[in-house]
Each structure stands twice: as C-alpha cells, then as structure tokens.
Coordinates of C-alpha atoms and ligand atoms in Angstrom, one line a residue:
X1 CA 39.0 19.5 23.6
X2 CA 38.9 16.6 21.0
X3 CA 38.0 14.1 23.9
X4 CA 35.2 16.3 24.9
X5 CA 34.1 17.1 21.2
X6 CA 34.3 13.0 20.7
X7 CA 32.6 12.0 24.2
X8 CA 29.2 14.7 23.4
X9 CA 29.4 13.3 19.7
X10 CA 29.1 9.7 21.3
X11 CA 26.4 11.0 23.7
X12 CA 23.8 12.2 20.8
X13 CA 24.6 8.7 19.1
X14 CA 23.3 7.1 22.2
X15 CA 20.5 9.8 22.6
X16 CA 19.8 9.9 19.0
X17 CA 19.5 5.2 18.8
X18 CA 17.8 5.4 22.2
X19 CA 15.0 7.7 20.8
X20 CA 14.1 5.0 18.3
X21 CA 14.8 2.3 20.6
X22 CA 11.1 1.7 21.1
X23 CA 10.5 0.7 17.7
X24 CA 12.4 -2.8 17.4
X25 CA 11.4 -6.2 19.5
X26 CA 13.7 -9.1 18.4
X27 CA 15.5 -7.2 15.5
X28 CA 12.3 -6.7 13.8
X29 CA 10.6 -3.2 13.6
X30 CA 7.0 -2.7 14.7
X31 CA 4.1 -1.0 13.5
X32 CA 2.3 2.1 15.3
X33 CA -1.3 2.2 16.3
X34 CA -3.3 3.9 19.0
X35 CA -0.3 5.8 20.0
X36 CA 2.2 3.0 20.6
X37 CA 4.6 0.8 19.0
X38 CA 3.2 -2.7 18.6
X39 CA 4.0 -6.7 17.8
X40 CA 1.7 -7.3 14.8
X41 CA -0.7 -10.8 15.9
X42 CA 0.5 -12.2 12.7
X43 CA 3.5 -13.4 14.0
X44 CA 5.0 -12.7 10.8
X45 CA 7.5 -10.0 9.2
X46 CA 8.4 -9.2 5.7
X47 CA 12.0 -8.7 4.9
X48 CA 13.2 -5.3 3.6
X49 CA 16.3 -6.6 1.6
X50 CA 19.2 -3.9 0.8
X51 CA 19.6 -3.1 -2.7
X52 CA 23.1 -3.3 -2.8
X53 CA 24.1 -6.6 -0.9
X54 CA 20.9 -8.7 -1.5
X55 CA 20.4 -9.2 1.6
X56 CA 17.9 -8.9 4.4
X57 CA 18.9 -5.6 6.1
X58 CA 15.8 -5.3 8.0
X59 CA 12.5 -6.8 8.9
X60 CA 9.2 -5.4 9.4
X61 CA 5.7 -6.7 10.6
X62 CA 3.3 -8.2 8.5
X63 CA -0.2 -6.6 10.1
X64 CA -3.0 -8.3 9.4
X65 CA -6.8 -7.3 8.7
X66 CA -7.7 -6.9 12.3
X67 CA -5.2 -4.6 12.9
X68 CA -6.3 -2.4 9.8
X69 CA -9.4 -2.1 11.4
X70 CA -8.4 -0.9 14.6
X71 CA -6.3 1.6 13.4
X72 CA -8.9 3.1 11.3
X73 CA -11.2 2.8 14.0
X74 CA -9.0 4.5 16.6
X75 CA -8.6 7.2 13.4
X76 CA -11.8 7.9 13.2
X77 CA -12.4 8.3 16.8
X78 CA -9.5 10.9 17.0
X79 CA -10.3 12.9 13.9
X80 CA -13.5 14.1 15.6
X81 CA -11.7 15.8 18.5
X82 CA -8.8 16.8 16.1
X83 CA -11.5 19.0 13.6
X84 CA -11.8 20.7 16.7
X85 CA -8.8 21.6 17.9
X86 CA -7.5 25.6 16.7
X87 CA -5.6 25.8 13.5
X88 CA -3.1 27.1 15.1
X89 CA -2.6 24.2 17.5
X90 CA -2.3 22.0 14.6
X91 CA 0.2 24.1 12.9
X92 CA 2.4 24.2 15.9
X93 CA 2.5 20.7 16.3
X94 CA 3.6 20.2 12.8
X95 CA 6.1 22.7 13.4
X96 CA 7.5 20.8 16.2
X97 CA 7.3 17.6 13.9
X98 CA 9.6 19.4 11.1
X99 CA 11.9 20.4 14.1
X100 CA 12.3 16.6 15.3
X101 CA 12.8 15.2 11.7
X102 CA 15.7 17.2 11.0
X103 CA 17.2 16.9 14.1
X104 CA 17.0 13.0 13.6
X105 CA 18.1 13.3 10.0
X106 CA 21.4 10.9 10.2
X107 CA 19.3 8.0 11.2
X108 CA 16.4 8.5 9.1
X109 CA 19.1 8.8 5.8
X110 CA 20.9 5.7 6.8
X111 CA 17.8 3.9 6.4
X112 CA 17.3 5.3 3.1
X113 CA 21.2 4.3 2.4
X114 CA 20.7 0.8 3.2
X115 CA 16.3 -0.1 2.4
X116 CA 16.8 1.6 -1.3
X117 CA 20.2 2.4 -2.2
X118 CA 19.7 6.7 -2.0
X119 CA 22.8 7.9 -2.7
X120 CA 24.2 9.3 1.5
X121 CA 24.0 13.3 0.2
X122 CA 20.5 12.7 -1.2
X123 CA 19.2 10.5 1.7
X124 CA 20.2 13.6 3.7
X125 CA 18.8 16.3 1.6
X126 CA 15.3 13.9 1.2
X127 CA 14.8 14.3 4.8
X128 CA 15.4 18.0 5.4
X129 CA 13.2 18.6 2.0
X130 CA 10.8 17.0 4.2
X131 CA 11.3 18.8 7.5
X132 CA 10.8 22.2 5.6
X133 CA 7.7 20.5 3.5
X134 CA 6.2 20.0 6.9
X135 CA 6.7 24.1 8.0
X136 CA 5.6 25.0 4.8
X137 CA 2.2 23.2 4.7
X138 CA 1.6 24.2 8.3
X139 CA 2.1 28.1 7.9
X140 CA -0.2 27.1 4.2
X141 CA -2.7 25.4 6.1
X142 CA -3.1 28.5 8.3
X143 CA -3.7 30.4 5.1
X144 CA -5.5 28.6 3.1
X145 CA -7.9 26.9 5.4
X146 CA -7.6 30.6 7.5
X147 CA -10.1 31.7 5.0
X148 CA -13.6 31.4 4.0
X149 CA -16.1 32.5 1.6
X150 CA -19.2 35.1 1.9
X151 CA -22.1 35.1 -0.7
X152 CA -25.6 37.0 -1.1
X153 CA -28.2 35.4 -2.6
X154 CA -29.6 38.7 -4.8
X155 CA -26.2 38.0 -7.0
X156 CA -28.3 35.4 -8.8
X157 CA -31.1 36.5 -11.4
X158 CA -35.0 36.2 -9.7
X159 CA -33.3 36.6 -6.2
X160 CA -33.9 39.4 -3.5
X161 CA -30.7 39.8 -0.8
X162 CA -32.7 37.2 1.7
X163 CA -29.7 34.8 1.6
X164 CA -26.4 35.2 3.2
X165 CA -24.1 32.0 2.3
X166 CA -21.0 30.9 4.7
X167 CA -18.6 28.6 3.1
X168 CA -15.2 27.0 4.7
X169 CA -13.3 24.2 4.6
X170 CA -13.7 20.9 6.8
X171 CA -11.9 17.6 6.9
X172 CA -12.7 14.7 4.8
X173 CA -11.9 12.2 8.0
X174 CA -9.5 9.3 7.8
X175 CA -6.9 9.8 4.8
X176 CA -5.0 6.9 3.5
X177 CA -0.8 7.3 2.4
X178 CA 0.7 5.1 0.3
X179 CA 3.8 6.2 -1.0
X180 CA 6.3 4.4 -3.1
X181 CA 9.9 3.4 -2.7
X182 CA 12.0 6.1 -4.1
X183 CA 10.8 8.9 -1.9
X184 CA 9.5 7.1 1.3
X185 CA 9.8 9.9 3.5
X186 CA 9.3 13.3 1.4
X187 CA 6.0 11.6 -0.1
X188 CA 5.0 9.8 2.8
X189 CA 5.1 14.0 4.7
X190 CA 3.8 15.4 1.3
X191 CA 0.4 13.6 2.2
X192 CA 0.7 13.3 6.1
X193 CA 1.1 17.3 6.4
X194 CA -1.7 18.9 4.0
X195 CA -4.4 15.6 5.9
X196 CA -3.6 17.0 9.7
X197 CA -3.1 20.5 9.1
X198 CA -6.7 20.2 7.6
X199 CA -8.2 18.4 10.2
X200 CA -8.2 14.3 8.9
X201 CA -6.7 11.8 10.6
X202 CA -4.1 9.1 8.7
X203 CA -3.1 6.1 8.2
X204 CA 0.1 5.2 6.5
X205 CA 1.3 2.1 4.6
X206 CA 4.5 2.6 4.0
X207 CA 6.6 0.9 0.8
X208 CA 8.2 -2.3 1.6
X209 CA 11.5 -0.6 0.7
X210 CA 11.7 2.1 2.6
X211 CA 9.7 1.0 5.6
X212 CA 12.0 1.3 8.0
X213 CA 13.0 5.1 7.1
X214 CA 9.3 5.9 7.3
X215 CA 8.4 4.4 10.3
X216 CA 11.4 6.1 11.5
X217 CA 9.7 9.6 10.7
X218 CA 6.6 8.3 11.7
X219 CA 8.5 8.1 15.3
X220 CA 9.2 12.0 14.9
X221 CA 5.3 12.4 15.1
X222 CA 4.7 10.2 17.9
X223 CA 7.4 12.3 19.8
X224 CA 6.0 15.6 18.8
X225 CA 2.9 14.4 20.9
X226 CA -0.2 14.3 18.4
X227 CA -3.2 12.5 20.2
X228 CA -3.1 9.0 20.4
X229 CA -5.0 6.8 17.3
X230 CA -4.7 10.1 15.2
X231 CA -1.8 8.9 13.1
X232 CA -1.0 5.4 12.2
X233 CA 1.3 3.3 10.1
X234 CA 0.4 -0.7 9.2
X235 CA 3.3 -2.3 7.3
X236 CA 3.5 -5.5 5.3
X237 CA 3.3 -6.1 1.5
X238 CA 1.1 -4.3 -0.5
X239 CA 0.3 -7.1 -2.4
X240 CA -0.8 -8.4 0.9
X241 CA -2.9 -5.9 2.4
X242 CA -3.3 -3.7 -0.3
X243 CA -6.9 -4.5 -1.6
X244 CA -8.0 -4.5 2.6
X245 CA -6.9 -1.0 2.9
X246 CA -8.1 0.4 0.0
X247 CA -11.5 -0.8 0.2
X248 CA -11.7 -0.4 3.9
X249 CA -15.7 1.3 4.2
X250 CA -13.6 3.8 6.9
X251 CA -11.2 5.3 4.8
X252 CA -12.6 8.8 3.5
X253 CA -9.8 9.7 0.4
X254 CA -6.6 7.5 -0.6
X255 CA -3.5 9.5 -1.8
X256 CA -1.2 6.9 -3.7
X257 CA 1.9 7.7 -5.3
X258 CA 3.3 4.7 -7.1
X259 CA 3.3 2.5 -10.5
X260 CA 0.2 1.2 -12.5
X261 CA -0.8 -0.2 -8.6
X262 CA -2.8 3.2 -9.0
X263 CA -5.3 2.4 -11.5
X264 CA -6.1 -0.7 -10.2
X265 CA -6.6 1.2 -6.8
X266 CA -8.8 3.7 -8.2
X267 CA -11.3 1.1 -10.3
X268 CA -11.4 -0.5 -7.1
X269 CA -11.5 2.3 -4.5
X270 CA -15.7 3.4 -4.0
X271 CA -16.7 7.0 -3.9
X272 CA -13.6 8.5 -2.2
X273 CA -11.5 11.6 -3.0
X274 CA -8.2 9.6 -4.9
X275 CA -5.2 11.9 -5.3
X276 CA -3.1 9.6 -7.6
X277 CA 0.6 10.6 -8.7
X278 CA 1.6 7.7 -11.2
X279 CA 4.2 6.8 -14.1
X280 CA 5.9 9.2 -16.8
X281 CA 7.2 9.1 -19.7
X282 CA 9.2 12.5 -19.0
X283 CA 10.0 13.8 -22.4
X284 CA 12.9 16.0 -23.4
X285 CA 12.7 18.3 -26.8
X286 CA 16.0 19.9 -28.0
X287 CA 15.5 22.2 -30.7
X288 CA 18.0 23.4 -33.3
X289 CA 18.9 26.6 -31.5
X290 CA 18.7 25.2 -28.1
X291 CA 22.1 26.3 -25.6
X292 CA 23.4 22.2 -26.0
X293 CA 25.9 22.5 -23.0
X294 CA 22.8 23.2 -20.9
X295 CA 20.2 20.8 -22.5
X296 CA 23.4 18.0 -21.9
X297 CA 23.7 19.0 -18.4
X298 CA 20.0 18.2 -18.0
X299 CA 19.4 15.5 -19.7
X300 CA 22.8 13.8 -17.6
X301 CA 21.0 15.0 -14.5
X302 CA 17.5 14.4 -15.3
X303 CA 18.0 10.9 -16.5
X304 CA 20.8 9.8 -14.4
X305 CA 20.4 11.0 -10.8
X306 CA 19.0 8.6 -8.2
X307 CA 20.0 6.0 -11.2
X308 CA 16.9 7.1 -12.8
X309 CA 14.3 6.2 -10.3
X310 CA 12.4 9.6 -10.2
X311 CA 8.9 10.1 -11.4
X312 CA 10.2 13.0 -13.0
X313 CA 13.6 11.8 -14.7
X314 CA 14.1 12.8 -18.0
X315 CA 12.7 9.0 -19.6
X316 CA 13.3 10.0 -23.6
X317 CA 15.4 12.6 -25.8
X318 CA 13.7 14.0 -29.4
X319 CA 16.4 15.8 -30.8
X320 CA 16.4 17.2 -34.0
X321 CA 18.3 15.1 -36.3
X322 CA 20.5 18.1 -37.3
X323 CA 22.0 18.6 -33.7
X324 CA 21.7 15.4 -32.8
X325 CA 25.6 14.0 -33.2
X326 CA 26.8 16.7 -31.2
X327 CA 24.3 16.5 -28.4
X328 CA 24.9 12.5 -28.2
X329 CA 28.6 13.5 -27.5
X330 CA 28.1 16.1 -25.1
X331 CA 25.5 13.8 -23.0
X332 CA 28.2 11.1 -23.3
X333 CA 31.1 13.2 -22.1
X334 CA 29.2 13.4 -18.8
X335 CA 28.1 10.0 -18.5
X336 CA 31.5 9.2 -18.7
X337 CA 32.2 11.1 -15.5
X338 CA 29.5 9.8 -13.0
X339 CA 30.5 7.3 -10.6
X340 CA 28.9 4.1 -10.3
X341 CA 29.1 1.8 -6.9
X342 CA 27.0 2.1 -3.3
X343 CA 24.9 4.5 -2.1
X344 CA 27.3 4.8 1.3
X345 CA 30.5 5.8 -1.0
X346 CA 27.7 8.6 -2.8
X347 CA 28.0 7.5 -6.1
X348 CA 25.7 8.9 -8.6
X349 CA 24.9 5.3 -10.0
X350 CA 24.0 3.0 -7.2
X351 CA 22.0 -0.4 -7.8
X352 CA 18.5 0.0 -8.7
X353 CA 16.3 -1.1 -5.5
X354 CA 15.1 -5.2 -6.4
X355 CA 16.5 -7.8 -8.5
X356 CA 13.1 -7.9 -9.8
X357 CA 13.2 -4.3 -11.5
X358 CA 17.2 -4.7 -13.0
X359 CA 15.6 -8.0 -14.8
X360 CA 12.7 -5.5 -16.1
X361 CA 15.1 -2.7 -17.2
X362 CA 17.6 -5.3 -18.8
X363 CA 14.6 -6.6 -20.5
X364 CA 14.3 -3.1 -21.9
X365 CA 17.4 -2.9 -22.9
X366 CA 18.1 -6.1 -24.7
X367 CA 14.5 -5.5 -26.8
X368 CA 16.4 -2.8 -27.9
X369 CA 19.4 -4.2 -29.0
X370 CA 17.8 -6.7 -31.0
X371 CA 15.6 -4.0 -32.6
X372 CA 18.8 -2.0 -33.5
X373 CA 19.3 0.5 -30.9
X374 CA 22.8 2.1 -30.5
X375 CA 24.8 1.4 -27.7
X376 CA 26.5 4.6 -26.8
X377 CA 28.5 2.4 -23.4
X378 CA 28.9 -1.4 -23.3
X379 CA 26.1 -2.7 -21.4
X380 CA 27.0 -3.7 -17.8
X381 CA 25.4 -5.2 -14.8
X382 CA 26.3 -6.8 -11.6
X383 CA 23.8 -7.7 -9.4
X384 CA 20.8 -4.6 -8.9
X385 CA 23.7 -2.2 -10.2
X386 CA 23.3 -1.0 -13.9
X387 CA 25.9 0.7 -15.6
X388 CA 24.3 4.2 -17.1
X389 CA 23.4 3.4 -21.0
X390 CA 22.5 5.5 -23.8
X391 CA 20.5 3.9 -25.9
X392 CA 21.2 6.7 -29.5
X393 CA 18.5 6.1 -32.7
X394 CA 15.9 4.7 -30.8
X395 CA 12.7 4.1 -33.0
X396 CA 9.1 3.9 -32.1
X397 CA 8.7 -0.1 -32.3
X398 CA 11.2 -0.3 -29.5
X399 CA 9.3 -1.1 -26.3
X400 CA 12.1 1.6 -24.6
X401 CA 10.3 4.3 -26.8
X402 CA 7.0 4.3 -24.4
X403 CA 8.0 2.4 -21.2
X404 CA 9.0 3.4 -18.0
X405 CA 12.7 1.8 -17.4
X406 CA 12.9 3.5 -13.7
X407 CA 16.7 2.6 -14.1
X408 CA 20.0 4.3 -15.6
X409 CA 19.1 3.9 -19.3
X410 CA 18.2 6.3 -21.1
X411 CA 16.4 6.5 -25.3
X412 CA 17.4 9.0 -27.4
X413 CA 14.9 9.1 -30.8
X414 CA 16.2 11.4 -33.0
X415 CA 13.5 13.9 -34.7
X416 CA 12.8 16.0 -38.2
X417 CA 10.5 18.5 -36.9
X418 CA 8.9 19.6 -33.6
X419 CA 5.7 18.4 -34.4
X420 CA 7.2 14.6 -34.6
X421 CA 8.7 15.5 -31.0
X422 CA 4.9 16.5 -29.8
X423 CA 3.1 13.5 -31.8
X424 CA 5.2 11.0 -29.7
X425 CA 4.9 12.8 -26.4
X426 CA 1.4 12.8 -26.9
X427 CA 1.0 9.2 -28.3
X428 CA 2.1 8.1 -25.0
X429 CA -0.1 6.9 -22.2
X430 CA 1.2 8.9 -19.6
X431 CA 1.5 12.5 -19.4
X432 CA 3.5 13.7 -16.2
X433 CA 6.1 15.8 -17.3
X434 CA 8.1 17.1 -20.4
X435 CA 10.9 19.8 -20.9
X436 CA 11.8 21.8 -24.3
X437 CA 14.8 23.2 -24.5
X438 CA 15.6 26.5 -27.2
X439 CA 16.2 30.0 -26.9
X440 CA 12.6 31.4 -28.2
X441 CA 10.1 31.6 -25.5
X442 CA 7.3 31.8 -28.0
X443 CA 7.7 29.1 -29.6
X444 CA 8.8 27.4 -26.1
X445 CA 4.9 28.4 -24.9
X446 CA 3.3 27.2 -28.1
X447 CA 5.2 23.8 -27.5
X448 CA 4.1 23.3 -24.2
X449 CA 0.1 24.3 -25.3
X450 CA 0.2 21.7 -27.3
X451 CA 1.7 19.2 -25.2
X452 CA -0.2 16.8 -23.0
X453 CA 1.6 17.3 -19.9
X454 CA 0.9 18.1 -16.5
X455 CA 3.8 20.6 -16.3
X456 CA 5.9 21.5 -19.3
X457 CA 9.7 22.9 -18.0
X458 CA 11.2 25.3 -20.3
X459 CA 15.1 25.2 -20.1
X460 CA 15.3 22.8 -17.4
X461 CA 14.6 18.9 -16.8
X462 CA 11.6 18.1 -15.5
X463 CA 10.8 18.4 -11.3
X464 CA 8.4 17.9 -9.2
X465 CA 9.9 20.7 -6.4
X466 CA 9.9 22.9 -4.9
X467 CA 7.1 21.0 -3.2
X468 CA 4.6 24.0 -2.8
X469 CA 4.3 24.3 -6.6
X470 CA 1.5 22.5 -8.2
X471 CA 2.3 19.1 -9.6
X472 CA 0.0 17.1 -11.5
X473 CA 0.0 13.8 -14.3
X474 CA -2.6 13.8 -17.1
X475 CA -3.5 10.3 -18.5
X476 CA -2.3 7.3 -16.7
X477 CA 0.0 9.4 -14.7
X478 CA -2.5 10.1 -12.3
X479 CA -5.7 12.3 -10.5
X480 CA -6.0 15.3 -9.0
X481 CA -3.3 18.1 -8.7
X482 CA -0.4 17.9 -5.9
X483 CA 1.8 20.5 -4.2
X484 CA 1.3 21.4 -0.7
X485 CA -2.1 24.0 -1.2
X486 CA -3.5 21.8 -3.9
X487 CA -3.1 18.8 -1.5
X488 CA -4.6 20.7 1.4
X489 CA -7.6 21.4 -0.6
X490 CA -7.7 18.5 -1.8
X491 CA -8.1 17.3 1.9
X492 CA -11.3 19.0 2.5
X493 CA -14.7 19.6 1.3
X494 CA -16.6 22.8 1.2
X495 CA -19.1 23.2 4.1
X496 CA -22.0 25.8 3.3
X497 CA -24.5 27.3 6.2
X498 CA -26.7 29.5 4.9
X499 CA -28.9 32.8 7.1
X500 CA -32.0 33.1 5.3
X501 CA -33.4 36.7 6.3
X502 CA -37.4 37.3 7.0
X503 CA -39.4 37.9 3.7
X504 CA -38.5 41.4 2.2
X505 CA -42.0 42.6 3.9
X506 CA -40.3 42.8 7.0
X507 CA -37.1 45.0 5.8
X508 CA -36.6 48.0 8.3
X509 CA -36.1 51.8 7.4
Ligands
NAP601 P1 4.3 0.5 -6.8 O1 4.8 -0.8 -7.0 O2 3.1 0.9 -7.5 O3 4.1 0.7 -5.2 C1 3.7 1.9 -4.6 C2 3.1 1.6 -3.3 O4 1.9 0.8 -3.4 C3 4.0 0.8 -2.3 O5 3.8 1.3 -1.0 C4 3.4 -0.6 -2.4 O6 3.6 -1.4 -1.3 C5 1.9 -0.3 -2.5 N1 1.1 -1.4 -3.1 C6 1.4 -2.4 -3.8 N2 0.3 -3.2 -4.1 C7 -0.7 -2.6 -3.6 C8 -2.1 -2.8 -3.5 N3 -2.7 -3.8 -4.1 N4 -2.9 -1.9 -2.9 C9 -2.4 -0.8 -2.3 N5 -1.1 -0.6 -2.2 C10 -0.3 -1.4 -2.9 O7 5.4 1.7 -7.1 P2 6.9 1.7 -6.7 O8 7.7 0.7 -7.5 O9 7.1 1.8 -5.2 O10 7.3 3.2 -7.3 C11 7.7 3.4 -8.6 C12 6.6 4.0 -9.4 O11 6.1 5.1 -8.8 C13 7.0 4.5 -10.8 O12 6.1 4.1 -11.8 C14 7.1 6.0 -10.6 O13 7.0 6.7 -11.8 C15 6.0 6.2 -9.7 N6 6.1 7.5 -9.0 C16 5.3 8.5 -9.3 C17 5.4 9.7 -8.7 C18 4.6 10.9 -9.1 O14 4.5 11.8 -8.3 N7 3.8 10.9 -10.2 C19 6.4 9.9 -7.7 C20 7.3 8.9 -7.4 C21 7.1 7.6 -8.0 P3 4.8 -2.6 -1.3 O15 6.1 -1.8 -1.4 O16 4.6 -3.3 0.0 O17 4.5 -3.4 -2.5

C-alpha cells in the first residue's frame, strides 16, 4: 500500500516537472509569445537571486525591443477575434485556467519559497487565492459585462421619444501587467482575469523576483488552450525595458502595481486607461476604549506577516498616550513569539527579498536611533534577514514617521487626541489604507470620513482581500479603483448605438 501510495506520489512529481518542462533551455527560463516558449535574441538572461542564500537561484531572459513588438503585435491581432468569441467561452476557459493553477500549486509555491522568500503556507495559500480570483472574475465577468444599458431620448428636457440609446461594454484592446515582487502571482491574475474575461488581450512583465513563479502560472494559461498571441509574458529588468513597454503606441491601458515606479509610469504613459496600486503608509488608530488584546493581535499581524512586505501592512501605530504602555507590552509579548529564519522552515520572519531593500530599511532604522527612537528589541540583521523591531516614541522628524520601510520594523507615535492621529495620517503622501480600532462605531465612522484613505478598516488591520471588494489608494498610492468588478470595468469602455425613429409626423395610431 505504502509502495503504491509512494510510486503514484513519484508519478505526479514526474507529471507535475514534465508539464513545465517546456519552459527551461540551458537552465534558463524562457519567455512566452505567439503561443510558445521562446530563447529571447538577446542572448542574455537576468538573474533572479534567492532572498535567503544570495544566490542566483534562477535565470530568466532578458527580451529585447523587437520582441516587445511582436508580442504586442501578435496581441493585437488576437484580441480582434477574442472580442468575438461568447462570454461564455471566455469564462469557461478561465475556469479551466483556475482548475490547472491549483492543481500545479506545489511548484508554483516553491518558486515563491526560493525567488522571494514567501513563507511555504503563504506561497501555497497565494496561489489558490489566485485560482479562486480567477473563477470569481469569470462568473463576474458574465455578470457584469452580461448587462447593458437602455435609454430614451424624451427623458431629456426639449426631446420627443425619437431616440432609443444601446449601451454595453467593449474591450479596450491590448492591456499591459506589471506587478510587483511580493504578490507575483495573485496580482499578476488580479489584472490577467478582469482584461480576458472582457475581451483585451495581455501582455505581462513579470517582477524580476518572482519571475519564474509567474511564468510558471503563465504556463497554466498556455495549457488551458487560449488562442495563440492572446497572452504574453516578456521578462527582463524593468529598469531595462520598462520605459519600451510603457510607451509602446500598441498598448491600450497599463495596470501597475508597484513602488513610486508608478508615477513615473503614469507622467510618461500617453492617453491610456492607468490602473495604478502604489505605496502606503497603512495607519493604525487605537483609541482609549479600544479591546487592546485585539488591536495587539493586529498590529503583530498587520505589521509583521510576510516580514512586512504587504501594501497593506500596518506601517505606523497612533496610540493615545494614555494606553499607550500597555499596548507597547502587549504588541511586544507577540513579537516575542514569531519565528524568524527561511521561508522553507515557515517562519513568520524570513529575509526581506534584495540586499538592496535591508540597506534601505536599516537606513530607516538607524535615522531613528540617532533621532531618539525607542528600541523595544535589539536591532539584528544577518544578511536580507531583519529581526522584527519596534521602534516605541517615534516623532514626526523621524524619516520612519512617513516612509515606507516594506520590512519587519514597525513606528509606534504615541498621540493626545484623535485629531493628532488624523492630522498625521493625512499629512502623509500616500493614502492606501488605515484601521481605527475602539468600541464606538460612531465615532469609528466619523474617523474614517475624515480620513484620507482609500478604505478605512474598523476593528481590523488593514487588507486588500477578499479580492472582489473594491480596493483603491488616494494620493500617491495610486489611480483608479481595484477588486475584481472595478477592474473589469475598468477594462472596458462604454459603446453607444443609437435607433433614431422617423420624425413624430410619422407616429402610427
Ligand atoms: P517596484 O520596484 O515599483 O516594481 C514593480 C514592477 O515594476 C516590477 O515588475 C518592476 O520590474 C517594474 N518596473 C521597474 N522599473 C520599471 C519601469 N521603468 N517601467 C515599467 N516597469 C518597471 O515595486 P516592488 O519593489 O516590486 O514592490 C513594492 C512596492 O509595491 C511597495 O511600494 C508596495 O507598497 C507596492 N505595492 C502596492 C500594492 C497596492 O495594491 N497598492 C500592492 C503590492 C505592492 P523589475 O522587478 O524587473 O524591476
């Protein structure tokens, strides 16, 4: 029995790295255009170094211009045969997609073990989010794009009922994804699903870190059988080909998730739909009469999980000054307890994903001390891994106070009155998410009016799921509104065709 449990075990292994086989010449892992896996011209790759040893753990191709153009060619020669094709159709193919991505899950989480340090139980649960993202937006797409809109023209003052108005939705035509490192997959499907389901076409540019886990579910596609040239992913550094892609004449909306590389892209970018998701500032308000057990709990898992690298991790604490103490010692009981080392052990802390972004949040960290900061832990770092750190009485010149660490380190400011709390959240430059935490839901609502947020949380730390509510920065954090119905309308345009009637002389009866 074991024997035969072991030997059908060994058997999907072999299925499961035969599958992707396709993808890799010489160790390094190709690119996908026109339907097929391919050796970029350049005759160059770009590393994809892992996190936790330093080292190159994979290699990718570096694609060049010509390449971007034939992608988008090819994707805007198969988005005119895709607007055709039955919503329906399109939904079951994405259906089959979800089916094949969570069937593949182990390999796609390993990738996201080893290219950015996920801890192995979140790698996992980032690809079945994903899977069910990519049902979700096809039964929404049926929905939403399902229906239409039916107006007469003797609505409007001075008009007689002449007019009969069809509206509906149609595709914008080749959609360009660029998501960023920490959620390669889930944001790469969070842009991929809502474009086909309404019709576009897409190209995808992967992160550098994380490449490899999205051309892996860019494989699940190309198995599911969407028509050649209608999907496509160019990798190499942003840096690199970047500015090529985003000013490409073909490209008909961008949907970036990422740093301040968004408002570059968008002064750049010429009159194109931009869906942006930057940087937060995620602020967290405790009040005086908040339940401090649970506001602790959040702020340990806000801050801390994925080692902080979450657009939506808790990024500051206002407390008020009178609760303070005994908040700082419950947040630091449970700091205490996480467990710090690699991703494949599924620790909570596991080293942040270059060497280049510990130097920035060390950088943080010692402006801070010099400025006075308390250290709640003895600072500690080894390599990309940071030990968590609360930084307690935080003050406003700190650079910590308004910056985005994207790391395990974590300002705590304390506060005399709410309206200090909503001064400094709305000082900031960004203005993704906050959280209040207290027991009256009045004043709770009046907080979050008067907070320039995107989405307020009340009793919770900030998050951006479940991925079919909307999700949205104000500020620098970003254009346009997310989740998976704002992103499919935000896919399309409205398409009018109007019936004009004979001239009321004509009317019968
Ligand atoms: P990033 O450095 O801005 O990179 C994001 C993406 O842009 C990557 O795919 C990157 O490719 C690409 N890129 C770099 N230069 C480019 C250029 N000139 N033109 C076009 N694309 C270019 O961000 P990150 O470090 O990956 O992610 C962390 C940031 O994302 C944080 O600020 C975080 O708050 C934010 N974020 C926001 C949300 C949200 O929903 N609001 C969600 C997650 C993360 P390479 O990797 O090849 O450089």
């Amino acid at each position: 029995m074991c024997l035969f449990i072991y030997t059908n075990i060994l058997q999907l292994t072999v299925v499961i790295a035969t599958v992707f086989a396709e993808m890799v010449e010489n160790e390094v892992f190709k690119y996908y255009s026109n339907g097929e896996w391919k050796v970029s011209s350049s005759g160059k790759c770009v590393p994809v170094i892992n996190p936790t040893t330093r080292k190159t753990q994979y290699k990718v191709q570096a694609c060049n211009q010509e390449e971007v153009d034939n992608v988008i060619e090819s994707a805007r020669v198969a988005q005119k045969s895709w607007a055709k094709t039955p919503l329906w159709k399109r939904a079951e193919l994405l259906h089959k997609v979800a089916a094949i991505l969570k069937q593949h899950t182990k390999p796609i989480a390993d990738c996201l073990v080893k290219e950015i340090a996920k801890p192995a139980k979140d790698a996992h649960t980032e690809v079945v989010r994903s899977g069910d993202l990519v049902s979700y937006c096809a039964e929404e797409g049926i929905r939403v794009l399902g229906k239409g809109n039916y107006l007469v023209s003797d609505s409007f003052p001075g008009n007689e009922r002449t007019k009969y108005c069809l509206t509906s939705k149609i595709p914008l035509g080749v959609v360009l994804a660029i998501p960023p490192f920490n959620y390669p997959v889930n944001l790469a499907v969070s842009k991929i699903a809502p474009a086909l389901i309404a019709g576009n076409s897409l190209v995808l540019k992967p992160p550098t870190q994380g490449a490899v886990a999205a051309l892996h579910m860019m494989h699940c596609f190309h198995l599911a059988g969407f028509p050649k040239g209608l999907i496509s992913c160019v990798t190499g550094k942003g840096s690199e080909i970047g500015d090529f892609l985003t000013m490409h004449p073909g490209i008909n909306c961008i949907s970036f998730t990422g740093g301040d590389t968004g408002i570059a892209i968008s002064k750049k970018a010429g009159m194109v739909p931009l869906q942006m998701e930057l940087g937060g500032k995620d602020a967290c308000i405790i009040l005086e009469d908040s339940d401090l057990d649970l506001a602790a709990s959040n702020i340990v898992k806000g801050g801390f999980s994925y080692s902080g690298q979450r657009c939506t991790a808790v990024k500051v604490v206002l407390v008020i000054e009178s609760i303070a103490d005994t908040l700082v010692k419950k947040v630091n009981e449970k700091i205490e307890k996480l467990t710090v080392g690699p991703p494949e052990d599924n620790c909570d802390i596991t080293p942040v994903v270059t060497e280049c972004s510990a130097n920035f949040i060390e950088s943080l960290v010692m402006d801070a001390k010099q400025k006075g900061a308390k250290f709640c832990q003895e600072y500690r770092r080894e390599g990309n891994l940071i030990w968590p750190l609360l930084l307690d009485c935080v003050r406003s010149d700190m650079r910590i106070a308004w910056e985005e660490p994207f790391g395990p380190v974590l300002p705590v400011i304390r506060i005399g009155s709410v309206e200090e709390a909503i001064r400094h959240c709305n000082a900031s430059n960004f203005g993704l998410q906050g959280c209040i935490f207290t027991k009256d839901i009045n004043k709770a609502i009046l907080i979050s009016d008067a907070m320039e947020m995107g989405t307020v949380q009340i009793n919770s730390a900030p998050a951006r799921g479940p991925d079919h509510f909307p999700f949205q920065g104000l500020k620098d954090s970003g254009i346009g509104s997310q989740g998976i119905t704002n992103s499919i309308n935000m896919m399309t345009k409205v398409k009018s065709t109007v019936i004009n009637l004979p001239a009321p002389s004509y009317t019968m009866g």
